[in-house]
Amino acid sequence: TDPAVIRNFCIIAHIDHGKSTLADRMLQITGVVDDRSMRAQYLDRMDIERERGITIKSQAVRLPWKVGETDYVLNMIDTPGHVDFTYEVSRSLQACEGAILLVDAAQGIEAQTLANLYLAMNADLTIIPVLNKIDLPAAQPEKYAAELAHLIGCEPEDVLKVSGKTGVGVRELLDHVVANIPAPVGQAEAPARALIFDSVYDTYRGVITYVRVMDGHLGKRERILMMSTGAAHETLEIGVISPEPKIADKGLGVGEVGYLITGVKDVRQSRVGDTVTSVTRSATEALGGYEHPKPMVFSGLYPVDGDDYPELREALDKLQLNDAALVYEPETSAALGFGFRCGFLGLLHMEIVRERLEREFNLSLISTAPNVVYRVIMEDGKEVTVTNPSEFPTGKVDKVFEPVTKATVLVPSEFIGAIMELCQNRRGNLQGMDYLSEDRVEIRYTMPLGEIIFDFFDQLKSRTRGYASLDYEPFGEQEAELVKVDILLQGEAVDAFSAIVHKDKAYGYGVEMAKKLRELIPRQQFEVPIQAAIGARVIARENIRAIRKDVLAKCYGGDISRKRKLLEKQKEGKKRMKMVGRVEVPQEAFVAALSTE
Ligand code: GTP
């Protein structure tokens, strides 16, 4: 295909502003999915695929579109919409020349609208501002067109208005894409260079790699090279998605977007951001700097039933085939037994992984409170990286560094006070504030990542009746006065409950945890002291009083079979108990103590 008739674009939007619905309408209007019944079937099939995690849908769909007498090829490239995957979003943006910035006409600009817009501007994309859902009675197109125009510096009349639901304005939008987004440019005769912008694992076909060719040409049965690893593979199949995979016999040339299959079984061998070139005629320079995804948040994952440990290992192995960013290593906890310490890109990533493990692999899991990565400098100059609070060094600590983020909150202006109070509380530093319109404000803070991962988002929502939206990105590290708080049962530290907290909050954490555990742990045959301590210094204490537990006392004489039953039952109960020293702690107590906050 002649690059002059190609247009590569993506749709960027805040969650729920209607990206998928608009994409579906484009499939229909361009005739890629023809009549109505076929469309319904098509979507159903996609649902199943999505359930199975294959998501062929709109990684990159090729759409034919005619303007005047010219047949154009539009490649619509999907971007993962969330902050945790910023690196991946920025890579998929590199595969485009333009972006449709989609905003819900009843909601206006939200935090991820901004975050994605800034990424698109950094990638030098042509931005097409579009208001969606104009069919809604609550839509305020005039108001939000002004807001959007103000944000990107255009006239309110330049903002297109569409409804992904009814299809109004979508044809005009496609014409606009052709007229305004530049055609790709590249060197057709140069050695091949293609950017991997997505990589998914399919049970039957192995890894499907989505690429955008920048220079040269990639063909079938060609030996290709992954530039970051130096690994070579042969392309077994190369093609485009429209919306079914279609083999491209001539391969892919400059500006083209498609997929390739090499028979590789693990997405880590075909990573987003890497450059593909040809073995026989290799490019010397990769496209952009390739970055390894770096885990930011860690948590221990343990099976509720210790017997499920092998299943958990297998499930993690399988999940990793499809998720290059997930890292894990075996870990043992005195309290929780055998499990894994897992690293995630962020909180959402963590939730997704946990949910997939539970849903797709039918596991029930305990996860320890999430923590960030600390860099500890000892007085003797040694440096320790701590990904698990219980490994916080006990010797003479000189300095501790914690990761910091740049956080952006968007709220109606009436909530400014509430937001500032919350952020101050979380050791935030106000960086600036801008009015997007007279009643909506963008507030910027720098804040420790460790403060954001503890229910910050929930607090934000509950203090603003759900109106606030949040986005954050890594912003280096800072020195902080952090200490490790241990929780001791009968003098013995329970590793799963150790936490690294700011020294001003250590007391509060200790008191709260001790109280919570007093309520959660049943009384034992002996008194159990619960203590919170920093090193050897006890900062809080609670007591669980002793009881004399005698189940047989309830059986008045005689009935031996009933007695046996009761004893059996007691034994059953014990199995679900974890022993911490001499103390029996029910599994539920761990779950409950670790779940809230
Ligand atoms: P995520 O994939 O979750 O980020 O959402 P999305 O941005 O893809 O939004 P999606 O297309 O799933 O739409 C979100 C909701 O808005 C759905 O309930 C849609 O039915 C609805 N919606 C999308 N477009 C329109 C529109 O033009 N008009 C109306 N009335 N509703 C719409």
mmCIF file with all atom_site columns, C-alpha atoms in Angstrom, residues 20-108:
data_model
loop_
_atom_site.group_PDB
_atom_site.id
_atom_site.type_symbol
_atom_site.label_atom_id
_atom_site.label_alt_id
_atom_site.label_comp_id
_atom_site.label_asym_id
_atom_site.label_entity_id
_atom_site.label_seq_id
_atom_site.pdbx_PDB_ins_code
_atom_site.Cartn_x
_atom_site.Cartn_y
_atom_site.Cartn_z
_atom_site.occupancy
_atom_site.B_iso_or_equiv
_atom_site.pdbx_formal_charge
_atom_site.auth_seq_id
_atom_site.auth_comp_id
_atom_site.auth_asym_id
_atom_site.auth_atom_id
_atom_site.pdbx_PDB_model_num
ATOM 1  C CA . SER A 1 20  ? -15.228 0.987   22.427 1.00 0.00 ? 20  SER A CA 1
ATOM 2  C CA . THR A 1 21  ? -18.673 2.084   21.306 1.00 0.00 ? 21  THR A CA 1
ATOM 3  C CA . LEU A 1 22  ? -17.217 4.583   18.848 1.00 0.00 ? 22  LEU A CA 1
ATOM 4  C CA . ALA A 1 23  ? -14.769 1.970   17.563 1.00 0.00 ? 23  ALA A CA 1
ATOM 5  C CA . ASP A 1 24  ? -17.641 -0.469  16.974 1.00 0.00 ? 24  ASP A CA 1
ATOM 6  C CA . ARG A 1 25  ? -19.526 2.181   15.041 1.00 0.00 ? 25  ARG A CA 1
ATOM 7  C CA . MET A 1 26  ? -16.478 2.817   12.861 1.00 0.00 ? 26  MET A CA 1
ATOM 8  C CA . LEU A 1 27  ? -16.254 -0.899  12.076 1.00 0.00 ? 27  LEU A CA 1
ATOM 9  C CA . GLN A 1 28  ? -19.856 -0.827  11.000 1.00 0.00 ? 28  GLN A CA 1
ATOM 10 C CA . ILE A 1 29  ? -19.804 2.402   9.019  1.00 0.00 ? 29  ILE A CA 1
ATOM 11 C CA . THR A 1 30  ? -16.698 1.441   7.068  1.00 0.00 ? 30  THR A CA 1
ATOM 12 C CA . GLY A 1 31  ? -18.393 -1.826  6.153  1.00 0.00 ? 31  GLY A CA 1
ATOM 13 C CA . VAL A 1 32  ? -15.755 -3.978  7.809  1.00 0.00 ? 32  VAL A CA 1
ATOM 14 C CA . VAL A 1 33  ? -18.575 -5.560  9.756  1.00 0.00 ? 33  VAL A CA 1
ATOM 15 C CA . ASP A 1 34  ? -21.537 -5.405  7.401  1.00 0.00 ? 34  ASP A CA 1
ATOM 16 C CA . ASP A 1 35  ? -25.149 -6.056  8.402  1.00 0.00 ? 35  ASP A CA 1
ATOM 17 C CA . ARG A 1 36  ? -26.700 -5.820  11.779 1.00 0.00 ? 36  ARG A CA 1
ATOM 18 C CA . SER A 1 37  ? -27.049 -9.480  12.581 1.00 0.00 ? 37  SER A CA 1
ATOM 19 C CA . MET A 1 38  ? -23.478 -10.112 11.679 1.00 0.00 ? 38  MET A CA 1
ATOM 20 C CA . ARG A 1 39  ? -22.421 -7.340  13.938 1.00 0.00 ? 39  ARG A CA 1
ATOM 21 C CA . ALA A 1 40  ? -24.206 -8.831  16.928 1.00 0.00 ? 40  ALA A CA 1
ATOM 22 C CA . GLN A 1 41  ? -22.549 -12.151 16.311 1.00 0.00 ? 41  GLN A CA 1
ATOM 23 C CA . TYR A 1 42  ? -19.248 -10.492 15.874 1.00 0.00 ? 42  TYR A CA 1
ATOM 24 C CA . LEU A 1 43  ? -19.443 -8.749  19.212 1.00 0.00 ? 43  LEU A CA 1
ATOM 25 C CA . ASP A 1 44  ? -20.521 -11.921 20.969 1.00 0.00 ? 44  ASP A CA 1
ATOM 26 C CA . ARG A 1 45  ? -17.573 -13.790 19.639 1.00 0.00 ? 45  ARG A CA 1
ATOM 27 C CA . MET A 1 46  ? -15.333 -10.984 20.800 1.00 0.00 ? 46  MET A CA 1
ATOM 28 C CA . ASP A 1 47  ? -16.796 -11.190 24.275 1.00 0.00 ? 47  ASP A CA 1
ATOM 29 C CA . ILE A 1 48  ? -15.749 -14.797 24.549 1.00 0.00 ? 48  ILE A CA 1
ATOM 30 C CA . GLU A 1 49  ? -12.334 -13.950 23.279 1.00 0.00 ? 49  GLU A CA 1
ATOM 31 C CA . ARG A 1 50  ? -12.025 -11.177 25.767 1.00 0.00 ? 50  ARG A CA 1
ATOM 32 C CA . GLU A 1 51  ? -13.037 -13.577 28.545 1.00 0.00 ? 51  GLU A CA 1
ATOM 33 C CA . ARG A 1 52  ? -10.261 -15.838 27.407 1.00 0.00 ? 52  ARG A CA 1
ATOM 34 C CA . GLY A 1 53  ? -7.911  -12.912 27.344 1.00 0.00 ? 53  GLY A CA 1
ATOM 35 C CA . ILE A 1 54  ? -7.106  -12.962 23.652 1.00 0.00 ? 54  ILE A CA 1
ATOM 36 C CA . THR A 1 55  ? -8.600  -9.593  22.729 1.00 0.00 ? 55  THR A CA 1
ATOM 37 C CA . ILE A 1 56  ? -8.055  -9.549  19.009 1.00 0.00 ? 56  ILE A CA 1
ATOM 38 C CA . LYS A 1 57  ? -10.702 -6.893  18.800 1.00 0.00 ? 57  LYS A CA 1
ATOM 39 C CA . SER A 1 58  ? -9.134  -3.575  18.173 1.00 0.00 ? 58  SER A CA 1
ATOM 40 C CA . GLN A 1 59  ? -5.442  -3.934  18.847 1.00 0.00 ? 59  GLN A CA 1
ATOM 41 C CA . ALA A 1 60  ? -5.260  -2.516  15.364 1.00 0.00 ? 60  ALA A CA 1
ATOM 42 C CA . VAL A 1 61  ? -8.078  -2.703  12.894 1.00 0.00 ? 61  VAL A CA 1
ATOM 43 C CA . ARG A 1 62  ? -7.671  -1.833  9.241  1.00 0.00 ? 62  ARG A CA 1
ATOM 44 C CA . LEU A 1 63  ? -10.612 0.154   7.907  1.00 0.00 ? 63  LEU A CA 1
ATOM 45 C CA . PRO A 1 64  ? -11.194 1.028   4.235  1.00 0.00 ? 64  PRO A CA 1
ATOM 46 C CA . TRP A 1 65  ? -12.566 4.541   3.732  1.00 0.00 ? 65  TRP A CA 1
ATOM 47 C CA . LYS A 1 66  ? -13.246 6.354   0.510  1.00 0.00 ? 66  LYS A CA 1
ATOM 48 C CA . VAL A 1 67  ? -13.022 10.126  0.224  1.00 0.00 ? 67  VAL A CA 1
ATOM 49 C CA . GLY A 1 68  ? -13.866 11.446  -3.237 1.00 0.00 ? 68  GLY A CA 1
ATOM 50 C CA . GLU A 1 69  ? -12.274 9.006   -5.675 1.00 0.00 ? 69  GLU A CA 1
ATOM 51 C CA . THR A 1 70  ? -9.471  7.883   -3.382 1.00 0.00 ? 70  THR A CA 1
ATOM 52 C CA . ASP A 1 71  ? -9.476  4.703   -1.347 1.00 0.00 ? 71  ASP A CA 1
ATOM 53 C CA . TYR A 1 72  ? -7.776  5.227   1.958  1.00 0.00 ? 72  TYR A CA 1
ATOM 54 C CA . VAL A 1 73  ? -6.607  2.719   4.540  1.00 0.00 ? 73  VAL A CA 1
ATOM 55 C CA . LEU A 1 74  ? -7.270  3.753   8.127  1.00 0.00 ? 74  LEU A CA 1
ATOM 56 C CA . ASN A 1 75  ? -5.521  1.849   10.895 1.00 0.00 ? 75  ASN A CA 1
ATOM 57 C CA . MET A 1 76  ? -7.256  2.287   14.217 1.00 0.00 ? 76  MET A CA 1
ATOM 58 C CA . ILE A 1 77  ? -4.857  1.331   16.983 1.00 0.00 ? 77  ILE A CA 1
ATOM 59 C CA . ASP A 1 78  ? -6.117  0.531   20.441 1.00 0.00 ? 78  ASP A CA 1
ATOM 60 C CA . THR A 1 79  ? -4.350  1.835   23.515 1.00 0.00 ? 79  THR A CA 1
ATOM 61 C CA . PRO A 1 80  ? -4.623  0.368   26.993 1.00 0.00 ? 80  PRO A CA 1
ATOM 62 C CA . GLY A 1 81  ? -6.321  3.232   28.766 1.00 0.00 ? 81  GLY A CA 1
ATOM 63 C CA . HIS A 1 82  ? -4.871  3.163   32.235 1.00 0.00 ? 82  HIS A CA 1
ATOM 64 C CA . VAL A 1 83  ? -2.182  4.968   34.128 1.00 0.00 ? 83  VAL A CA 1
ATOM 65 C CA . ASP A 1 84  ? -0.420  1.744   35.165 1.00 0.00 ? 84  ASP A CA 1
ATOM 66 C CA . PHE A 1 85  ? 0.264   1.034   31.544 1.00 0.00 ? 85  PHE A CA 1
ATOM 67 C CA . THR A 1 86  ? 1.519   4.470   30.606 1.00 0.00 ? 86  THR A CA 1
ATOM 68 C CA . TYR A 1 87  ? 4.632   3.051   29.049 1.00 0.00 ? 87  TYR A CA 1
ATOM 69 C CA . GLU A 1 88  ? 2.561   0.812   26.824 1.00 0.00 ? 88  GLU A CA 1
ATOM 70 C CA . VAL A 1 89  ? 0.203   3.639   25.949 1.00 0.00 ? 89  VAL A CA 1
ATOM 71 C CA . SER A 1 90  ? 3.124   5.783   24.917 1.00 0.00 ? 90  SER A CA 1
ATOM 72 C CA . ARG A 1 91  ? 4.439   2.981   22.705 1.00 0.00 ? 91  ARG A CA 1
ATOM 73 C CA . SER A 1 92  ? 1.116   2.548   20.922 1.00 0.00 ? 92  SER A CA 1
ATOM 74 C CA . LEU A 1 93  ? 0.995   6.289   20.389 1.00 0.00 ? 93  LEU A CA 1
ATOM 75 C CA . GLN A 1 94  ? 4.375   6.022   18.638 1.00 0.00 ? 94  GLN A CA 1
ATOM 76 C CA . ALA A 1 95  ? 2.670   3.804   16.094 1.00 0.00 ? 95  ALA A CA 1
ATOM 77 C CA . CYS A 1 96  ? 0.251   6.592   15.078 1.00 0.00 ? 96  CYS A CA 1
ATOM 78 C CA . GLU A 1 97  ? 0.380   9.996   13.452 1.00 0.00 ? 97  GLU A CA 1
ATOM 79 C CA . GLY A 1 98  ? -2.816  11.249  15.036 1.00 0.00 ? 98  GLY A CA 1
ATOM 80 C CA . ALA A 1 99  ? -5.204  10.781  17.932 1.00 0.00 ? 99  ALA A CA 1
ATOM 81 C CA . ILE A 1 100 ? -8.908  11.288  18.424 1.00 0.00 ? 100 ILE A CA 1
ATOM 82 C CA . LEU A 1 101 ? -9.308  12.835  21.866 1.00 0.00 ? 101 LEU A CA 1
ATOM 83 C CA . LEU A 1 102 ? -12.744 11.648  22.928 1.00 0.00 ? 102 LEU A CA 1
ATOM 84 C CA . VAL A 1 103 ? -14.622 13.372  25.729 1.00 0.00 ? 103 VAL A CA 1
ATOM 85 C CA . ASP A 1 104 ? -18.047 12.540  27.130 1.00 0.00 ? 104 ASP A CA 1
ATOM 86 C CA . ALA A 1 105 ? -20.298 15.550  26.434 1.00 0.00 ? 105 ALA A CA 1
ATOM 87 C CA . ALA A 1 106 ? -22.084 15.034  29.739 1.00 0.00 ? 106 ALA A CA 1
ATOM 88 C CA . GLN A 1 107 ? -18.923 14.715  31.839 1.00 0.00 ? 107 GLN A CA 1
ATOM 89 C CA . GLY A 1 108 ? -16.241 16.936  30.396 1.00 0.00 ? 108 GLY A CA 1
#
